[in-house]
Coordinates of C-alpha atoms and ligand atoms in Angstrom, one line a residue:
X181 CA -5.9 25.4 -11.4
X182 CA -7.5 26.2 -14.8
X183 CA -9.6 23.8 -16.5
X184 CA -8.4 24.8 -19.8
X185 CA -5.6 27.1 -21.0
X186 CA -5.2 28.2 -24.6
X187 CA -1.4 28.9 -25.1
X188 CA 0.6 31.4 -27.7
X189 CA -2.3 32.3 -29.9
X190 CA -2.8 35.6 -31.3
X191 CA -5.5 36.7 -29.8
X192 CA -8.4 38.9 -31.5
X193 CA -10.4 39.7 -29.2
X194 CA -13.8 40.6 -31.3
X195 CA -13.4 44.3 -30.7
X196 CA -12.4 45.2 -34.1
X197 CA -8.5 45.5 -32.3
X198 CA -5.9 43.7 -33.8
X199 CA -4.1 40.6 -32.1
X200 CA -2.1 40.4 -29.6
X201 CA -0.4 37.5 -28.1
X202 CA -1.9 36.1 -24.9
X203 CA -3.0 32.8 -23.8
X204 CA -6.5 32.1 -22.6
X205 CA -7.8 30.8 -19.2
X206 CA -10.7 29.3 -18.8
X207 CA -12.6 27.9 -15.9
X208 CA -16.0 26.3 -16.1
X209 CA -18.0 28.5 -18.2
X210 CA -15.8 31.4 -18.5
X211 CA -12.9 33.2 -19.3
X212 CA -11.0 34.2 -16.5
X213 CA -7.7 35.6 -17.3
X214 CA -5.9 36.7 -20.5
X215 CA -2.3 37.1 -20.3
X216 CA 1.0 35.3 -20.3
X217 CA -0.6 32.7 -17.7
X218 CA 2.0 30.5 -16.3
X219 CA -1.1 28.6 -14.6
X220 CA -1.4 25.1 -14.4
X221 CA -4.4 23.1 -16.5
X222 CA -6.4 20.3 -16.8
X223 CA -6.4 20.9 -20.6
X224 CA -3.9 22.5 -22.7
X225 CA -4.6 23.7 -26.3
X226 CA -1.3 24.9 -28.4
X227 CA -2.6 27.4 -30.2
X228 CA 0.9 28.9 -32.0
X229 CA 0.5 30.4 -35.8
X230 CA -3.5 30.4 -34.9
X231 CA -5.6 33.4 -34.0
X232 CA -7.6 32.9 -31.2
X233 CA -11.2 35.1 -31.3
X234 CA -14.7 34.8 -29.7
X235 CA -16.9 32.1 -31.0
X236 CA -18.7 33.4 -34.2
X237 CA -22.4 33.9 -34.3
X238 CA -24.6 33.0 -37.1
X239 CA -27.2 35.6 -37.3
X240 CA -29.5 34.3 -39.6
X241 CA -30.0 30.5 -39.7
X242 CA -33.2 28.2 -40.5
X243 CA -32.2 25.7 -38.0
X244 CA -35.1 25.2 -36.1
X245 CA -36.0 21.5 -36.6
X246 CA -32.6 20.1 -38.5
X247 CA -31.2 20.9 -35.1
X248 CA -33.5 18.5 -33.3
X249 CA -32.0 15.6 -36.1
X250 CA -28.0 16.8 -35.2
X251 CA -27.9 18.2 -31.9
X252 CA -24.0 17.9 -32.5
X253 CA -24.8 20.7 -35.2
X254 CA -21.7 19.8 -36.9
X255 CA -21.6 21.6 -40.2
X256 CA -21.9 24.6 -37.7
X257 CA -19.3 23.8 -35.5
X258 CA -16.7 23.0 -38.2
X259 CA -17.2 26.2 -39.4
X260 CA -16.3 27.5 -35.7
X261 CA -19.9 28.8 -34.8
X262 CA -20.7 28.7 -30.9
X263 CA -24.1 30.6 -31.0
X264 CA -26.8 30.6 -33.9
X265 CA -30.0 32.3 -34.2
X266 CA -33.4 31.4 -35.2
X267 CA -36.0 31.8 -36.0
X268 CA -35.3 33.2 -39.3
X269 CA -37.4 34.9 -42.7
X270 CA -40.8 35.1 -40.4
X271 CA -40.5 31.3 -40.5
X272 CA -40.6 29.1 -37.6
X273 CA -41.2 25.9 -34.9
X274 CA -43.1 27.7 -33.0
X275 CA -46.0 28.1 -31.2
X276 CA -47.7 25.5 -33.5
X277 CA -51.5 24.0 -33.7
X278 CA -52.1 20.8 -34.5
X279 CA -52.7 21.7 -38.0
X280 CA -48.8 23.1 -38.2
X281 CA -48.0 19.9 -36.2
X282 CA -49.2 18.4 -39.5
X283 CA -47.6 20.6 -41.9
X284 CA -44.3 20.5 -39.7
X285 CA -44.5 16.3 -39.7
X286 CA -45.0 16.5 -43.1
X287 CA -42.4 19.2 -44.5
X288 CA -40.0 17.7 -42.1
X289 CA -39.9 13.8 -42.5
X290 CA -36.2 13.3 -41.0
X291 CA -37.5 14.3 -37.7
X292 CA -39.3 11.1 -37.7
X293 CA -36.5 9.5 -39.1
X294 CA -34.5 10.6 -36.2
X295 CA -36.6 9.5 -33.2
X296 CA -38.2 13.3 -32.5
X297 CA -41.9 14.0 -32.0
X298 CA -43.4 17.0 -32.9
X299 CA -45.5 17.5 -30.3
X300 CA -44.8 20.6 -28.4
X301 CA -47.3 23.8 -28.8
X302 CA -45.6 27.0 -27.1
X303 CA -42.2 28.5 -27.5
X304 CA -41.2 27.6 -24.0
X305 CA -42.5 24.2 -25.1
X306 CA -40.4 24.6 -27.9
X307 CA -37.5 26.0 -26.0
X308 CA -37.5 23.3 -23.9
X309 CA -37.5 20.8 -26.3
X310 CA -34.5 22.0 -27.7
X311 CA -32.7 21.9 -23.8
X312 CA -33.7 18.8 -23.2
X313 CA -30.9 16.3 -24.8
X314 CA -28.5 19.1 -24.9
X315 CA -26.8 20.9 -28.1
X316 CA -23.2 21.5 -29.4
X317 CA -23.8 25.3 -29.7
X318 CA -26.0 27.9 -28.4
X319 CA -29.5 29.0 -29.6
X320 CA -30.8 32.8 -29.3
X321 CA -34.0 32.6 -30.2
X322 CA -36.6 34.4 -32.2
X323 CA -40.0 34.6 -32.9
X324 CA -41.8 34.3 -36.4
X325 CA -43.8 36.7 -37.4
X326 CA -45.6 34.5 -40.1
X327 CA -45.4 31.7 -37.7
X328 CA -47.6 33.8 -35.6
X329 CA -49.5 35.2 -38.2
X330 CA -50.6 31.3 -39.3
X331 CA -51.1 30.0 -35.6
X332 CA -53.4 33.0 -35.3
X333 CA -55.5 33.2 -38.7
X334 CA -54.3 30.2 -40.7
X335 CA -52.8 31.0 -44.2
X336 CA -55.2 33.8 -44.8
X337 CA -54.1 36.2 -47.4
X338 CA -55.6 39.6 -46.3
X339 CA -55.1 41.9 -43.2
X340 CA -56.2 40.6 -39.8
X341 CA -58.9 41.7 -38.2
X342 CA -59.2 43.8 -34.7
X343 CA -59.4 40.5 -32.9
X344 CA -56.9 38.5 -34.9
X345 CA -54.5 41.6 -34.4
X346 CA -54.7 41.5 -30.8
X347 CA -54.4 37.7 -30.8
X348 CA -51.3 37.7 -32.5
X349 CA -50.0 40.4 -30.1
X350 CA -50.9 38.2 -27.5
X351 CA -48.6 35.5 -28.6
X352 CA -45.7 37.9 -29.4
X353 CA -46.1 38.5 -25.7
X354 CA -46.2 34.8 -25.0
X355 CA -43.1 34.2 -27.2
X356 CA -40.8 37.1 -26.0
X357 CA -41.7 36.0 -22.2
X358 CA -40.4 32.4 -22.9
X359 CA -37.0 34.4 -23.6
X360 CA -36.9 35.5 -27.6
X361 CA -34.8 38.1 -28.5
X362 CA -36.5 39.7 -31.4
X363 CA -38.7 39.1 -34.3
X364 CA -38.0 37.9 -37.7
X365 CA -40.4 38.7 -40.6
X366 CA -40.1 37.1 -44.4
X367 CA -42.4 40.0 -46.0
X368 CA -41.2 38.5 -49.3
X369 CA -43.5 35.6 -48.9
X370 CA -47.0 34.7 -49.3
X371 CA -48.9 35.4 -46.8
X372 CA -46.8 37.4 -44.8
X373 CA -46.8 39.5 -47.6
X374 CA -50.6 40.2 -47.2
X375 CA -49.3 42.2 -43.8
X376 CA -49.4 46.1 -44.4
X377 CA -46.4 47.9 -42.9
X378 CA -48.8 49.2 -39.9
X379 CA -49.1 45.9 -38.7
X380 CA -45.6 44.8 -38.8
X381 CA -45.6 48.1 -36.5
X382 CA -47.9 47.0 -34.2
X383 CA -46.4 43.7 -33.6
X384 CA -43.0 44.9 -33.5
X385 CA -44.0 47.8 -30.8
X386 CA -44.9 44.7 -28.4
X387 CA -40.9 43.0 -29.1
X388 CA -39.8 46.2 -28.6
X389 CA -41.2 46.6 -25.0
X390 CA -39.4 43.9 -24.4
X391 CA -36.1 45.1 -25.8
X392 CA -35.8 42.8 -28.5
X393 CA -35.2 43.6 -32.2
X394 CA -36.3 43.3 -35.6
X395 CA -34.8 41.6 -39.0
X396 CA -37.0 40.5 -42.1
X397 CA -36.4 39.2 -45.3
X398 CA -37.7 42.6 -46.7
X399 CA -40.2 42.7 -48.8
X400 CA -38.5 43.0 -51.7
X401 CA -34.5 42.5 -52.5
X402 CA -35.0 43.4 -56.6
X403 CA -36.8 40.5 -57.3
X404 CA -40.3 42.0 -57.1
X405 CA -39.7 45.4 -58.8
X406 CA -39.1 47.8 -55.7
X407 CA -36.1 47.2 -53.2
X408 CA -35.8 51.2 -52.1
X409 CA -39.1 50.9 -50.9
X410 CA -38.4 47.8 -49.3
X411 CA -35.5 49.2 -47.7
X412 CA -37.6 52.3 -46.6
X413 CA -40.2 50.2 -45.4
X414 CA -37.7 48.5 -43.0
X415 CA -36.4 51.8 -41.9
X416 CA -40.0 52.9 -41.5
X417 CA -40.5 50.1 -38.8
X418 CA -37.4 51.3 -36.9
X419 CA -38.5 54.3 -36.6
X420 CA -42.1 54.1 -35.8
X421 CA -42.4 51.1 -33.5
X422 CA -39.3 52.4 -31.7
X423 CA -37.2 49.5 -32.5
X424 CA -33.9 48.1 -33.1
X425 CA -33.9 46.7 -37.3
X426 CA -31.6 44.4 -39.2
X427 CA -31.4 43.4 -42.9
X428 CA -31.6 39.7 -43.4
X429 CA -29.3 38.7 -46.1
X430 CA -28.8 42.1 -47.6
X431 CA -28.2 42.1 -51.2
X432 CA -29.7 43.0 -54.3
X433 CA -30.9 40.1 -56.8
X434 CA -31.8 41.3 -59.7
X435 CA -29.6 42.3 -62.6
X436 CA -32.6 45.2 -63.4
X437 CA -31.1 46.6 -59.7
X438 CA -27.6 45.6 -59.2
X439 CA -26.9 49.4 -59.7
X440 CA -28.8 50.3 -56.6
X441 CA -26.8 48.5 -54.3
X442 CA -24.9 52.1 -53.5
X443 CA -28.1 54.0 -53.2
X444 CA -29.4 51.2 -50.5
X445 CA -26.3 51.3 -48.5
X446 CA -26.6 55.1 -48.3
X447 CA -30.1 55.4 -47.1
X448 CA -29.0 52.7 -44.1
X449 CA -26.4 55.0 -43.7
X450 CA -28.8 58.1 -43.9
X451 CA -31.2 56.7 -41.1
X452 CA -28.3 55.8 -38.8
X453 CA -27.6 59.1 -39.0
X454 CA -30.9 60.1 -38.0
X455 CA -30.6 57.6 -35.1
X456 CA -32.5 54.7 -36.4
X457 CA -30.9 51.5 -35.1
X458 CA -30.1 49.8 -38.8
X459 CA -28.0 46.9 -39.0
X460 CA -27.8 44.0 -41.8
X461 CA -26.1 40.3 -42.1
X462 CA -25.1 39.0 -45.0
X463 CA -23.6 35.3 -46.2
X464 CA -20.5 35.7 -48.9
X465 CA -22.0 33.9 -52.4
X466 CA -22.8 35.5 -55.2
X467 CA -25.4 32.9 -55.6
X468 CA -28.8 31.8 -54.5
X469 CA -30.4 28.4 -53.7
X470 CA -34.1 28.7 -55.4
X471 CA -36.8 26.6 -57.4
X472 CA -38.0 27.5 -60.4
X473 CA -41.6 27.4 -59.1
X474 CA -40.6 31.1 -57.1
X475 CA -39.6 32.2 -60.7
X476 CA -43.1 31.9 -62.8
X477 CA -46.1 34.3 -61.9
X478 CA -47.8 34.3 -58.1
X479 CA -51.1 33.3 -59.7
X480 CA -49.8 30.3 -61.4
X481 CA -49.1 28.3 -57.9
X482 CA -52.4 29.2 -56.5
X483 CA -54.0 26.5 -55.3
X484 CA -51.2 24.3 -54.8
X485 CA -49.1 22.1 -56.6
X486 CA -51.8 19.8 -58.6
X487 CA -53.4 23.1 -59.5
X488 CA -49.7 24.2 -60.7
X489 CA -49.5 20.8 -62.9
X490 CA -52.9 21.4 -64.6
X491 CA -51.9 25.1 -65.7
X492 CA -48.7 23.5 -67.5
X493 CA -50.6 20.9 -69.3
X494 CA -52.8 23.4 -70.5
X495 CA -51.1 25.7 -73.7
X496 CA -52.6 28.5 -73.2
X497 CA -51.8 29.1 -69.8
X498 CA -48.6 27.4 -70.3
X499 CA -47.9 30.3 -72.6
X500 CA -48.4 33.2 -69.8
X501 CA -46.8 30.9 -67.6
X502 CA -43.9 31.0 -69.5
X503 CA -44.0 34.7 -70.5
X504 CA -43.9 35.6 -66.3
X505 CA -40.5 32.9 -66.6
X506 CA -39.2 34.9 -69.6
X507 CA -38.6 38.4 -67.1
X508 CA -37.5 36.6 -64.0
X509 CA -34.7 34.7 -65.9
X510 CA -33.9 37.8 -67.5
X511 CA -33.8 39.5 -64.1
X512 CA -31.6 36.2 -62.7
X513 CA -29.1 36.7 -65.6
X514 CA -30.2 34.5 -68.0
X515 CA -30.6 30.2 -68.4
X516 CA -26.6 30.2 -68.2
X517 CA -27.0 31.6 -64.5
X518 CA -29.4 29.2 -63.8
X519 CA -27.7 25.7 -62.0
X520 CA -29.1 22.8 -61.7
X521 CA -28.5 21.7 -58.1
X522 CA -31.0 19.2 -57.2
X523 CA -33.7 16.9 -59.8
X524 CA -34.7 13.6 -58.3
X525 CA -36.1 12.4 -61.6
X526 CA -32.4 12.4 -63.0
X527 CA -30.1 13.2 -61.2
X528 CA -28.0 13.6 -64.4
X529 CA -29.1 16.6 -64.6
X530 CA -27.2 18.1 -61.8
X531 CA -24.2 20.0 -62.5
X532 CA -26.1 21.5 -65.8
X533 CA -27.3 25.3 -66.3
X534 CA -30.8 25.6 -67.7
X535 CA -29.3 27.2 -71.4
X536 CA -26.7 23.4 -71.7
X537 CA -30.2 21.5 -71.0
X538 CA -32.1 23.2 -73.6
X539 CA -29.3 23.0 -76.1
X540 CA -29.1 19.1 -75.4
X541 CA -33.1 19.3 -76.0
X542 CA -32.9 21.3 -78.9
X543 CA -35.4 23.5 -77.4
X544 CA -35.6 27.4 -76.2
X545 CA -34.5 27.7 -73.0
X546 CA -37.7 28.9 -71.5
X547 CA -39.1 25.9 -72.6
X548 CA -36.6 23.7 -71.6
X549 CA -37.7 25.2 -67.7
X550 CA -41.2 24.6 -68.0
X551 CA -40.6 21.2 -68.9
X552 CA -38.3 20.2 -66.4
X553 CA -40.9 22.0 -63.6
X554 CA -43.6 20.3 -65.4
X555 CA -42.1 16.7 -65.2
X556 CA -40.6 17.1 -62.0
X557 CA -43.6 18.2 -60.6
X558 CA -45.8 15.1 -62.2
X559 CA -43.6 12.7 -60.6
X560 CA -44.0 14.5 -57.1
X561 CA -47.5 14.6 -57.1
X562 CA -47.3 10.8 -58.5
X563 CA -45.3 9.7 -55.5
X564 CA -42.8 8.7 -58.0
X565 CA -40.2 10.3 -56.7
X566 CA -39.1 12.2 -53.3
X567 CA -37.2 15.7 -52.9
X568 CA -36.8 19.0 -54.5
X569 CA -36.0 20.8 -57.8
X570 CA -33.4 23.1 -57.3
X571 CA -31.7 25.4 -59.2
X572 CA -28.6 27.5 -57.8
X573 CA -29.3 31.3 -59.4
X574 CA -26.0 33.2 -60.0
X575 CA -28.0 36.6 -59.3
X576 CA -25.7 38.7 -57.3
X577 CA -22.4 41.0 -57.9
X578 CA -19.2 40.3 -56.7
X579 CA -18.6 44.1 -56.5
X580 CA -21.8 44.4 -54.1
X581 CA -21.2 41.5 -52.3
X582 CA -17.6 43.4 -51.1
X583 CA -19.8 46.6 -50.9
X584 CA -22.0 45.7 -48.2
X585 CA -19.4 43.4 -46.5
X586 CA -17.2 46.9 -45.8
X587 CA -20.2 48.5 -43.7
X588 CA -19.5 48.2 -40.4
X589 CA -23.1 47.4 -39.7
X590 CA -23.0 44.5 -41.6
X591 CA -22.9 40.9 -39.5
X592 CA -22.2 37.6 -40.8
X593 CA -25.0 35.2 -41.3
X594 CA -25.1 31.7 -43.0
X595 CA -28.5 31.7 -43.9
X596 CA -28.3 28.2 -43.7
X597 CA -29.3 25.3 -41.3
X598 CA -27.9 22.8 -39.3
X599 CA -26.7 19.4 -41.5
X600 CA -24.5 17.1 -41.5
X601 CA -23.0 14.4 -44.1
X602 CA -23.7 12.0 -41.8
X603 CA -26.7 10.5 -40.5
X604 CA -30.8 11.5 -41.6
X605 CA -30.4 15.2 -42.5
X606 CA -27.6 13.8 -45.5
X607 CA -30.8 11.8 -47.2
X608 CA -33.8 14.3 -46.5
X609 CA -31.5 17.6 -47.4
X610 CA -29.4 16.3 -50.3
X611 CA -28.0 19.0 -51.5
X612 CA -27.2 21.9 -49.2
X613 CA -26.4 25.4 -50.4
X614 CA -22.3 25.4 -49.6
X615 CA -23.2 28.2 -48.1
X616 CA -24.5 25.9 -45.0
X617 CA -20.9 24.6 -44.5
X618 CA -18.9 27.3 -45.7
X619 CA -20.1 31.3 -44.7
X620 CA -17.4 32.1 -41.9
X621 CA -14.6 30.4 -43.6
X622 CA -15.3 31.9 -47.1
X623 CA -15.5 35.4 -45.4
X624 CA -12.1 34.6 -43.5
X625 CA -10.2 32.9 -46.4
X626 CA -11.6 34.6 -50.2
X627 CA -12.6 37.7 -48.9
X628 CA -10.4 38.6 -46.2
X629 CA -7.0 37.2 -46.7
X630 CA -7.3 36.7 -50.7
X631 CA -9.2 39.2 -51.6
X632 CA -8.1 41.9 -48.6
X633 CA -11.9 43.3 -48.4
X634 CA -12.4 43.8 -44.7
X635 CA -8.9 43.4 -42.2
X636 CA -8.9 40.5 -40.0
X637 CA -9.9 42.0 -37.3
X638 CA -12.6 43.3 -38.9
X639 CA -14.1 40.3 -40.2
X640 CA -13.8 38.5 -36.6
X641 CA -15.3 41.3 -34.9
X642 CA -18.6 40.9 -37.9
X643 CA -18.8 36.9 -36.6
X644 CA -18.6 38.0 -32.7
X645 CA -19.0 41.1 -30.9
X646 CA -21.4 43.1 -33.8
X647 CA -24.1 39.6 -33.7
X648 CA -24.1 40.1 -30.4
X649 CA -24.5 43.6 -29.2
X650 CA -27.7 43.1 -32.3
X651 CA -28.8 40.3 -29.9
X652 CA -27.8 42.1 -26.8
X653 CA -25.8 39.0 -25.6
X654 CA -23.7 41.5 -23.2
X655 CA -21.1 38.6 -22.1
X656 CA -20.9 37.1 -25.2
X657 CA -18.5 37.8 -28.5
X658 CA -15.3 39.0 -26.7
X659 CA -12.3 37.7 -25.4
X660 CA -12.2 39.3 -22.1
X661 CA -12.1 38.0 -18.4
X662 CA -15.5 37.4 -17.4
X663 CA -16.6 36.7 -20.7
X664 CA -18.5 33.3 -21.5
X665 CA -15.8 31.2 -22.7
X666 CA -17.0 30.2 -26.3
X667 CA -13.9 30.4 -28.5
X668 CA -12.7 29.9 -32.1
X669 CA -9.3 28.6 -33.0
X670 CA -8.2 28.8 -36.6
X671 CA -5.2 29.2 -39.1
X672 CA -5.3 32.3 -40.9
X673 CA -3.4 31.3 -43.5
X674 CA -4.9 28.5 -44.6
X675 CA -8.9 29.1 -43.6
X676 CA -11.2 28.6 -46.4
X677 CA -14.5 27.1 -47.2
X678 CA -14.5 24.2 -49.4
X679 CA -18.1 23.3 -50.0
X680 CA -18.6 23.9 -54.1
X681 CA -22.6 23.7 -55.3
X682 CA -22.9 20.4 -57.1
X683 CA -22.5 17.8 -56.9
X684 CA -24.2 16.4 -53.6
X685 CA -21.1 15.0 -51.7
X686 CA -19.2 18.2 -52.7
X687 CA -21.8 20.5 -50.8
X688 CA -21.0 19.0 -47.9
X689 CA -17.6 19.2 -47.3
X690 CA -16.0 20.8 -44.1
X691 CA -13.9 23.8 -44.5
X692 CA -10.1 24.0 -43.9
X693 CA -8.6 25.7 -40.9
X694 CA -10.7 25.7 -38.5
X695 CA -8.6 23.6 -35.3
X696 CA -10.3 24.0 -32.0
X697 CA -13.9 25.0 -30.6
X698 CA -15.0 25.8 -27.2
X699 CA -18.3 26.6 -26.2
X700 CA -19.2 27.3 -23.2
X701 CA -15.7 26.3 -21.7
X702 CA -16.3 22.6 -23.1
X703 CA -13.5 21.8 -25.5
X704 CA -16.7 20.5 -28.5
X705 CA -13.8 20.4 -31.6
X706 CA -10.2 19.3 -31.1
X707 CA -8.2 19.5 -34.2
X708 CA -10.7 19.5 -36.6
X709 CA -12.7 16.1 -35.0
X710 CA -16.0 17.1 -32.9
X711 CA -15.9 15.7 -29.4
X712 CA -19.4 15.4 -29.0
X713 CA -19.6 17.8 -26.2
X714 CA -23.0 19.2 -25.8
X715 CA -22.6 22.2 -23.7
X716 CA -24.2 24.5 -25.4
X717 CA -27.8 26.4 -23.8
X718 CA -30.8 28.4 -25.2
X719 CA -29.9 31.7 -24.8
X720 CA -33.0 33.5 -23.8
X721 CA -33.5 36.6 -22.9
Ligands
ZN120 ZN1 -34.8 34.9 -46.3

């Protein structure tokens, strides 16, 4: 007797293949047969008109601590995600001191808010905590470089020393024997950006020894002035600490660059050819959740936030300020591109570009931004008001978004974290990029079925079997006997996202289409309602 049988789907199996029309038996954990199974069940899904595919795989996700406030994971599960992976961008929850205990308390106040301490040190610490209590869906973990970096030398901006190098290769060690599966670097951000490429190398060579991977938030995706160099740097890694590589969120974001987007895909292509191990994941917006304080000069936020509100009250600076704004909003496309997602002060606001403020102000649009940073970031430091200024930046190409989504080496990721529109993470994390609740529908629905980019087939086996032979998950992201049984059921002909950008409620709406989810042979969504099942483990390595 099987405990759950799947019946008259059209199977995909996450191979690339197209489907074929089986039903699914599963028992315990796994799938045992695929066929016409005539096998009595203790559960029976009807899964007629619906394809039936692995559980997809977020590649890049920032879930680390919301998934401590919603071990259901729910906007992930909706979406039909069994497996997500984090740490992401260099950025993580572990190991931590007690001064990133502090930072972490304070960054993240929901976690007190939902009951969880932050307490733990280690990554197995961190691991464990995550065990403990159970999740909806699986975790492959990573380790952060810059997480690493900070543990070891604090927020120091300059190169490590001997000692500090070997320290941090220490903890790499430390982290990958807890079970990681690779590294993530953000190389875009301060002060992992202080690392020089040979260190990245040297760290990297230690993950590799373990057989794990690499993928960073390069150091520069055209909003710094160099992305080929960024690219080659990546490549660079690959090749010389003998490692694995993947592109976070590969695109190009700056309208200076938008025409390199061919030249980029080419030298990935080049090195493949050479036999470096290049991959990339991507999520399927043409936008960008940012704040405008990543849009004015480096120097201006030295020194924090007061330091930040005394340069804008002060003209002269305020004018330099404001000439670093003028070439990033160029390079964005413009005040028009410029959403406002997010502003606590007035939340009239949202729903506005920064060019329809200014013209209700009667004001140049560059000064229009200063003064809403400036304002916003007065009533911050005043306690006057709680959460962040956010602008969503339509900064990418539709025709380079479908570009990279046709390489075959190119995963999906959400880029995204763990929410849910109920409960703490609704509150602290108002306004979510849709992005969080609607990457693997959007590629199923707009881009595959609308918009005929990839096939199908294609665009399941990008959510399942490609995320995990990156992760080297070998019984993971197929339907096959033997196979864990995480599986996706959903409608192709109606799949879609529909999470919009503003306003808040809107962000966070489920998708359409998406029936059933099994993870870990644990029914954990059942026509379109979560059960609540918690099957889902830490996969380390
Ligand atoms: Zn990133």
């Amino acid at each position: 007797m099987l405990d759950l049988v799947i019946r008259n789907g059209r199977v995909i199996t996450g191979s690339g293949n197209p489907w074929f029309r089986a039903d699914v038996g599963v028992k315990k954990r796994l799938i045992i047969k695929v066929g016409s199974l005539s096998d009595d069940a203790k559960e029976v899904i009807d899964a007629r008109g619906m394809v039936v595919c692995p559980g997809f795989i977020d590649l890049h996700d920032h879930s680390d601590l919301t998934i401590l406030a919603n071990r259901e994971a729910d906007s992930k599960v909706h979406m039909g995600v069994s497996t997500t992976v984090f740490a992401s961008c260099g950025s993580g929850a572990a190991p931590l001191n007690e001064a990133m205990r502090e930072e972490v308390r304070r960054e993240a106040p929901f976690l007190k808010e939902a009951g969880v301490e932050v307490d733990w040190s280690t990554m197995e610490e961190y691991l464990s905590r995550l065990e403990d209590g159970g999740l909806s869906i699986n975790v492959a973990p990573l380790v952060g470089f810059g997480t690493v970096r900070e543990y070891v030398m604090g927020m120091e901006m300059r190169a490590p020393t001997k000692a500090e190098l070997e320290a941090m290769k220490r903890e790499m060690s430390k982290a990958m024997e807890a079970g990681c599966r690779g590294i993530t670097t953000g190389l875009r951000y301060d002060p992992q950006s202080y690392a020089e490429t040979g260190e990245v190398i040297e760290l990297s060579k230690v993950v590799a020894g373990y057989g794990g991977f690499y993928t960073s938030h390069i150091r520069d995706e055209g909003d710094r002035g160099d992305p080929l160099a960024a690219v080659e740097e990546i490549i660079r890694i690959g090749r010389e600490a003998n490692i694995p590589v993947n592109i976070s969120h590969f695109k190009v974001l700056s309208k200076r660059f938008w025409h390199l987007a061919p030249r980029l895909v080419e030298m990935v292509e080049q090195a493949r050819a050479e036999g470096v191990q290049v991959t990339a994941d991507q999520y399927p917006y043409s936008a960008s959740g940012t704040g405008l304080q990543a849009w004015i000069p480096p120097w201006a936020n030295e020194g924090g936030v007061e330091e930040l509100v005394k340069r804008l009250n002060d003209t002269e600076t305020t004018k330099k300020i404001k000439a670093g704004l003028a070439v990033s909003m160029e390079d964005r496309g413009g005040p028009e591109n410029a959403l406002i997602s997010s502003y606590p002060l007035d939340p009239k606001m949202v729903s506005q570009n920064i060019a329809q403020v200014a013209k209700k102000w009667k004001m140049d649009p560059l000064d229009a931004g200063i003064k809403l940073l400036r304002d916003h970031l007065e009533a911050i430091t005043s306690d006057r008001v709680k959460g962040g200024f956010s602008i969503v930046n339509f900064n990418q190409t539709e025709e380079n978004i479908e570009l990279i989504m046709r390489q075959p080496w190119v995963a999906v990721g959400t880029d995204g974290r763990v929410h849910s529109p109920a409960g703490v993470l609704k509150t602290h994390i108002p306004a979510p990029h849709p992005r969080f609740y609607g990457t693997f529908p959007r590629v199923l629905g707009k881009y595959t079925r609308e918009r005929g980019v990839v096939h199908l087939s294609e665009a399941v086996r990008k959510m399942t079997s490609l995320p995990a032979q990156i992760l080297s998950l070998r019984d993971r992201g197929l339907i096959s006997p033997g196979s864990c049984a995480d599986i996706t059921v959903f409608d192709p002909d109606t799949v879609i996202d529909r999470a919009g950008f503003t306003p808040a409620e809107a962000t966070m709406r489920y998708p359409e289409g998406i029936a059933h989810q099994v993870v870990n042979g644990a029914v954990t969504m059942r026509d379109g309602e979560h059960t609540g099942a918690r099957a889902g483990v830490v996969l380390r390595r």
